[in-house]
Coordinates of C-alpha atoms in Angstrom, one line a residue:
M1 CA -49.9 259.7 -119.5
K2 CA -47.9 259.8 -116.3
R3 CA -44.7 257.7 -116.6
L4 CA -45.5 255.4 -119.6
P5 CA -41.9 253.8 -119.6
K6 CA -40.6 251.6 -122.3
A7 CA -40.3 249.0 -119.5
L8 CA -44.1 248.7 -119.6
I9 CA -44.1 248.0 -123.3
A10 CA -41.3 245.5 -123.0
A11 CA -42.9 243.7 -120.1
V12 CA -45.7 242.5 -122.4
A13 CA -43.3 241.0 -124.8
L14 CA -41.7 238.8 -122.2
G15 CA -42.7 235.2 -122.3
S16 CA -41.9 234.5 -118.7
V17 CA -44.6 236.3 -116.9
A18 CA -46.3 234.8 -113.8
L19 CA -50.0 234.5 -114.8
V20 CA -52.9 233.6 -112.7
A21 CA -53.2 230.2 -111.4
G22 CA -55.8 227.6 -112.4
C23 CA -56.9 225.9 -115.5
S24 CA -58.5 227.7 -118.5
D25 CA -61.9 225.9 -118.1
E26 CA -64.9 228.2 -117.4
G27 CA -65.8 227.9 -113.7
A28 CA -62.4 226.8 -112.5
P29 CA -61.0 228.7 -109.6
V30 CA -58.7 231.6 -110.5
S31 CA -56.4 234.0 -108.4
F32 CA -55.4 237.5 -109.2
D33 CA -52.7 237.5 -106.5
G34 CA -49.7 239.2 -108.0
P35 CA -46.0 238.7 -107.2
S36 CA -45.1 239.2 -103.6
A37 CA -44.1 242.8 -102.7
S38 CA -40.3 243.3 -102.1
A39 CA -38.9 244.2 -98.8
P40 CA -38.1 248.0 -98.1
A41 CA -35.4 249.4 -100.3
T42 CA -32.8 249.5 -97.5
E43 CA -33.3 245.8 -96.8
R44 CA -33.1 244.6 -100.4
P45 CA -29.9 243.3 -101.9
G46 CA -28.3 246.2 -103.8
G47 CA -30.7 248.7 -102.1
G48 CA -29.9 251.8 -100.1
A49 CA -27.1 254.0 -101.1
Q50 CA -25.8 251.4 -103.5
D51 CA -28.6 251.9 -105.9
D52 CA -30.2 255.3 -105.5
K53 CA -32.2 255.0 -108.7
T54 CA -33.8 251.7 -107.7
D55 CA -34.6 253.1 -104.3
A56 CA -36.2 256.2 -105.7
A57 CA -38.5 254.1 -108.0
A58 CA -39.5 252.0 -105.0
D59 CA -40.2 254.9 -102.8
E60 CA -42.3 256.5 -105.6
A61 CA -44.3 253.3 -106.0
A62 CA -44.8 252.9 -102.3
A63 CA -46.0 256.5 -101.8
K64 CA -48.6 256.2 -104.6
T65 CA -49.7 252.5 -104.2
L66 CA -52.4 251.0 -102.1
M67 CA -51.7 247.3 -101.5
P68 CA -54.8 244.9 -101.4
T69 CA -56.6 245.6 -98.2
G70 CA -58.7 242.4 -98.1
P71 CA -60.9 240.6 -97.5
K72 CA -59.9 238.5 -100.5
A73 CA -62.8 237.4 -102.8
S74 CA -63.1 234.0 -104.5
F75 CA -63.0 234.2 -108.3
T76 CA -63.9 231.6 -111.0
T77 CA -62.8 231.7 -114.6
Q78 CA -65.3 233.3 -117.0
N79 CA -63.0 233.4 -120.1
T80 CA -59.4 233.0 -121.1
L81 CA -57.6 235.3 -123.5
D82 CA -55.1 234.1 -126.1
D83 CA -52.3 235.4 -124.0
G84 CA -53.3 233.2 -121.0
T85 CA -54.8 235.9 -118.9
K86 CA -58.1 235.3 -117.3
I87 CA -61.4 237.1 -116.9
G88 CA -62.7 236.1 -113.5
V89 CA -66.1 236.5 -111.9
T90 CA -67.3 236.7 -108.3
T91 CA -70.4 237.8 -106.4
L92 CA -70.1 240.9 -104.3
E93 CA -72.4 241.8 -101.4
G94 CA -72.3 245.7 -101.4
A95 CA -71.7 246.7 -97.8
K96 CA -72.8 250.3 -98.5
S97 CA -75.5 249.9 -101.0
G98 CA -77.0 246.7 -99.7
F99 CA -77.1 245.4 -103.3
T100 CA -75.6 242.0 -104.3
G101 CA -74.5 241.4 -107.8
K102 CA -71.8 240.0 -110.0
V103 CA -68.5 241.6 -110.8
W104 CA -66.1 240.4 -113.5
V105 CA -62.4 241.4 -113.5
W106 CA -59.3 241.1 -115.7
A107 CA -55.7 242.0 -115.0
P108 CA -53.1 242.4 -117.8
K109 CA -49.8 240.5 -118.0
Q110 CA -47.9 243.4 -116.5
Y111 CA -49.8 243.0 -113.3
F112 CA -48.1 239.6 -112.7
D113 CA -44.6 240.8 -113.6
P114 CA -42.3 241.0 -110.5
K115 CA -41.0 244.3 -111.9
Y116 CA -44.3 245.7 -110.8
A117 CA -44.8 243.9 -107.5
N118 CA -44.7 247.1 -105.5
S119 CA -46.7 249.2 -107.9
G120 CA -50.4 249.9 -108.2
F121 CA -52.3 249.7 -111.5
P122 CA -54.8 252.0 -113.0
V123 CA -58.4 250.7 -113.0
L124 CA -60.9 251.0 -115.8
M125 CA -64.5 250.3 -114.8
A126 CA -66.3 249.1 -117.9
L127 CA -70.1 249.6 -118.0
P128 CA -72.4 248.0 -120.6
G129 CA -75.3 249.5 -122.5
G130 CA -78.9 248.2 -122.1
N131 CA -80.1 247.0 -118.8
G132 CA -76.7 245.5 -117.9
Y133 CA -78.3 242.7 -116.0
P134 CA -77.7 239.9 -115.1
N135 CA -74.5 240.2 -117.2
N136 CA -72.0 242.8 -118.3
Y137 CA -71.2 242.1 -121.9
W138 CA -67.7 243.5 -121.6
M139 CA -66.7 240.3 -119.9
G140 CA -66.9 238.3 -123.2
T141 CA -64.0 238.0 -125.4
D142 CA -66.0 238.7 -128.7
L143 CA -65.7 242.5 -128.2
K144 CA -62.0 242.2 -127.6
L145 CA -61.8 244.9 -125.0
Q146 CA -59.2 243.2 -122.9
S147 CA -57.1 241.8 -125.8
S148 CA -57.2 245.3 -127.4
I149 CA -55.9 246.8 -124.2
S150 CA -53.1 244.3 -124.1
K151 CA -52.3 245.2 -127.7
W152 CA -52.5 249.0 -127.1
S153 CA -50.3 248.7 -124.1
Q154 CA -47.7 247.0 -126.1
E155 CA -47.9 249.8 -128.8
G156 CA -47.6 252.5 -126.1
K157 CA -51.2 253.7 -126.8
S158 CA -52.7 252.7 -123.5
L159 CA -51.9 252.0 -119.9
P160 CA -52.2 248.3 -118.8
F161 CA -55.5 248.9 -117.0
V162 CA -57.2 246.4 -114.6
V163 CA -60.6 246.1 -116.1
V164 CA -63.6 245.8 -113.7
M165 CA -67.0 245.0 -115.0
P166 CA -69.9 245.1 -112.5
V167 CA -73.6 244.6 -113.3
L168 CA -75.1 247.9 -114.0
N169 CA -78.7 247.4 -112.8
P170 CA -80.5 245.4 -110.2
D171 CA -82.9 243.8 -112.6
A172 CA -83.9 243.9 -116.3
K173 CA -87.2 245.8 -115.8
Y174 CA -86.1 249.5 -115.5
Y175 CA -83.1 251.7 -116.1
Y176 CA -81.8 253.0 -112.8
D177 CA -79.4 255.6 -114.2
G178 CA -76.6 254.2 -112.0
S179 CA -78.1 256.4 -109.2
D180 CA -79.5 256.2 -105.7
I181 CA -83.2 256.8 -106.7
P182 CA -85.3 257.1 -103.6
G183 CA -87.0 253.9 -102.7
Q184 CA -84.9 251.9 -105.2
P185 CA -81.7 249.9 -104.9
K186 CA -78.7 252.2 -104.4
M187 CA -77.0 251.6 -107.7
G188 CA -75.0 254.9 -107.5
T189 CA -73.5 253.7 -104.3
W190 CA -72.9 250.3 -105.8
I191 CA -71.0 251.7 -108.7
T192 CA -69.0 254.4 -107.0
E193 CA -68.3 253.0 -103.6
D194 CA -68.9 249.2 -103.2
V195 CA -67.2 248.2 -106.5
P196 CA -64.1 250.4 -106.0
D197 CA -63.9 249.2 -102.4
F198 CA -63.9 245.6 -103.7
V199 CA -61.2 246.4 -106.2
K200 CA -59.0 248.0 -103.5
A201 CA -59.5 244.8 -101.4
N202 CA -58.2 242.5 -104.2
F203 CA -55.8 244.4 -106.3
R204 CA -52.8 246.7 -106.2
T205 CA -54.3 250.1 -107.0
F206 CA -53.4 253.7 -106.7
K207 CA -54.4 255.9 -103.8
S208 CA -55.3 258.9 -105.8
R209 CA -58.0 259.4 -108.4
D210 CA -55.2 259.5 -111.1
G211 CA -55.6 255.7 -111.2
W212 CA -59.3 255.4 -111.6
A213 CA -61.5 255.8 -114.8
F214 CA -64.7 254.6 -116.4
M215 CA -65.6 253.5 -119.9
G216 CA -69.1 252.7 -121.0
S217 CA -71.5 252.5 -124.0
S218 CA -75.0 254.0 -124.2
S219 CA -76.6 253.8 -120.7
G220 CA -73.3 252.7 -119.3
A221 CA -71.6 255.7 -120.8
F222 CA -74.2 257.9 -119.1
V223 CA -73.4 256.2 -115.7
G224 CA -69.7 256.5 -116.2
L225 CA -70.0 260.2 -117.3
K226 CA -72.3 261.1 -114.4
S227 CA -70.1 259.3 -111.9
V228 CA -66.9 261.1 -112.9
L229 CA -68.7 264.5 -112.8
Q230 CA -70.3 263.7 -109.4
R231 CA -67.2 262.3 -107.7
P232 CA -64.2 264.0 -109.3
D233 CA -62.4 263.4 -106.0
R234 CA -62.5 259.7 -106.8
F235 CA -62.4 259.4 -110.6
K236 CA -60.3 261.2 -113.1
A237 CA -61.6 260.2 -116.6
V238 CA -64.3 258.5 -118.7
I239 CA -64.7 257.2 -122.2
A240 CA -68.3 257.7 -122.8
S241 CA -69.6 256.3 -126.0
G242 CA -73.0 257.1 -127.4
P243 CA -74.1 258.5 -124.1
D244 CA -77.3 260.2 -122.9
T245 CA -76.4 263.4 -121.1
V246 CA -79.5 263.7 -118.9
P247 CA -81.0 261.1 -116.5
D248 CA -84.1 259.5 -118.0
S249 CA -85.2 256.7 -115.7
P250 CA -89.0 256.6 -115.2
L251 CA -88.2 255.9 -111.5
W252 CA -87.3 259.5 -111.0
S253 CA -91.0 260.5 -111.1
G254 CA -91.7 262.5 -108.0
H255 CA -88.0 263.1 -107.2
E256 CA -87.0 266.0 -109.4
A257 CA -84.4 267.5 -107.0
Q258 CA -82.6 264.1 -106.8
R259 CA -82.8 263.7 -110.5
Q260 CA -81.1 267.0 -111.1
A261 CA -78.5 266.0 -108.6
N262 CA -77.6 263.2 -111.0
N263 CA -77.8 265.2 -114.1
P264 CA -74.4 265.4 -116.0
E265 CA -75.3 268.8 -117.5
K266 CA -75.8 270.3 -114.0
L267 CA -72.8 268.6 -112.6
A268 CA -70.5 269.6 -115.5
K269 CA -71.8 273.2 -115.2
A270 CA -70.9 273.3 -111.5
L271 CA -67.5 271.7 -111.9
G272 CA -66.6 273.9 -114.9
A273 CA -67.1 277.0 -112.7
K274 CA -64.4 275.9 -110.4
P275 CA -60.7 276.8 -110.7
D276 CA -58.9 275.0 -113.5
T277 CA -56.4 273.2 -111.4
K278 CA -54.9 269.7 -111.4
D279 CA -57.1 268.8 -108.3
N280 CA -60.3 269.7 -110.2
D281 CA -59.7 268.6 -113.7
V282 CA -61.6 265.6 -115.3
Y283 CA -61.2 264.2 -118.8
L284 CA -64.3 263.3 -120.7
A285 CA -63.5 261.3 -123.9
F286 CA -66.7 261.2 -125.8
Q287 CA -67.3 258.8 -128.8
I288 CA -70.0 258.7 -131.4
G289 CA -70.5 256.9 -134.7
T290 CA -71.5 258.7 -137.9
K291 CA -74.4 256.3 -138.4
E292 CA -76.0 256.9 -135.0
S293 CA -78.1 259.7 -133.7
G294 CA -77.0 262.1 -130.9
M295 CA -74.2 264.1 -132.5
K296 CA -76.0 267.4 -132.2
S297 CA -76.7 267.0 -128.4
L298 CA -73.2 265.7 -127.8
N299 CA -71.6 268.7 -129.6
A300 CA -73.9 270.9 -127.5
F301 CA -72.8 269.4 -124.3
I302 CA -69.1 269.8 -125.2
R303 CA -69.7 273.4 -126.3
D304 CA -71.7 274.4 -123.2
Y305 CA -69.9 272.5 -120.5
G306 CA -66.4 271.7 -121.7
K307 CA -64.9 274.6 -119.7
G308 CA -62.3 275.2 -117.1
P309 CA -61.4 271.9 -115.4
V310 CA -63.8 269.9 -117.5
K311 CA -61.6 268.8 -120.4
T312 CA -63.4 267.1 -123.4
R313 CA -62.5 265.3 -126.5
L314 CA -64.7 263.9 -129.2
Q315 CA -63.9 260.8 -131.3
V316 CA -66.1 260.6 -134.3
I317 CA -66.0 257.0 -135.7
Q318 CA -66.5 256.9 -139.4
D319 CA -69.3 254.5 -140.4
G320 CA -69.8 253.7 -136.7
E321 CA -73.1 252.6 -135.2
H322 CA -74.6 252.5 -131.8
N323 CA -72.8 249.3 -130.6
A324 CA -69.9 248.1 -128.6
K325 CA -67.7 247.0 -131.4
T326 CA -67.8 250.5 -132.9
Y327 CA -66.7 251.9 -129.7
V328 CA -63.8 249.6 -129.1
K329 CA -62.5 250.7 -132.5
G330 CA -62.9 254.4 -131.4
M331 CA -60.9 253.7 -128.3
G332 CA -58.1 252.4 -130.5
D333 CA -58.3 255.4 -132.7
G334 CA -57.4 257.8 -129.9
S335 CA -59.7 257.8 -126.9
I336 CA -57.8 255.3 -124.8
Q337 CA -54.5 257.1 -125.4
W338 CA -56.0 260.5 -124.5
I339 CA -57.2 259.4 -121.1
S340 CA -54.0 257.3 -120.5
E341 CA -52.0 260.4 -121.0
H342 CA -53.7 262.0 -118.0
M343 CA -53.6 259.0 -115.6
Q344 CA -51.0 257.3 -113.5
A345 CA -49.0 254.5 -115.0
P346 CA -47.6 251.5 -113.1
I347 CA -44.1 252.3 -111.7
P348 CA -41.5 249.6 -112.4
A349 CA -38.5 248.7 -110.2
E350 CA -35.5 250.1 -112.0

């Protein structure tokens, strides 16, 4: 985990954190505007040569951070966590895919702390299992994904991720494998381009792939896994829980070449043959419960393709089943810490 300072953990414990505006009622407007960015170091009181340490932190944050590019989206409240943070929702018209769908978002308390006003935050794109339409079940509070991330960040187990939860499919009729299947809505472009562009427009993020990861369960795990292997220039890591490792949408019929171009096994083999450098490495955190099927195929994937820059880890969840609650438990048992150790942490003003 790059720069997981004690200040990050302490920030969560502070009671005086500027949280999102608006009431807690579902459907009420909510803003994810963070604290205003500070002036350049040389223009700040105490800046310049008087405080080289502060200036160095500010310079590091500025070099790595992408401030919101706009245009700003309008969000309404979907849910409110016990700590007062909000899960918001908006409708995104994908400029590149042409697909329009809902996206839910959540930012941790640290995002609103003035200490991090000049810093980006890592993004975790959370994908559901099943059809993932018209909702993404990670936007509910019952699975405790967001509250768990808050807790884990206090304990030093996790970075304080901004969690982004798009719809996974354009309808509930077929699986689209998070891919651009010929003649179908471009769900691969939606997931890997339109949604990240939307996040960059509305949140302080990091310029490099060190600030971008996926997590997903079942079919969402497949999409996250495939997306990281397909676009390692944009995404660094994934927590893939109970995933398939080959594309299986019936819509691939007649398009075998395109199907193979979206096959995690083919993608991992190609990436694994590249030099094992920091520019090529990806981190695949697999999870599986002892009460679900798929252990054999998952072990085979790790054995055959976890080579060179393709780094793998397997979290076996005792008595775990093929469901989201099992996978959140596994994240807390080690998966979230493992990917966090290889990603960029927010950079506080000293």
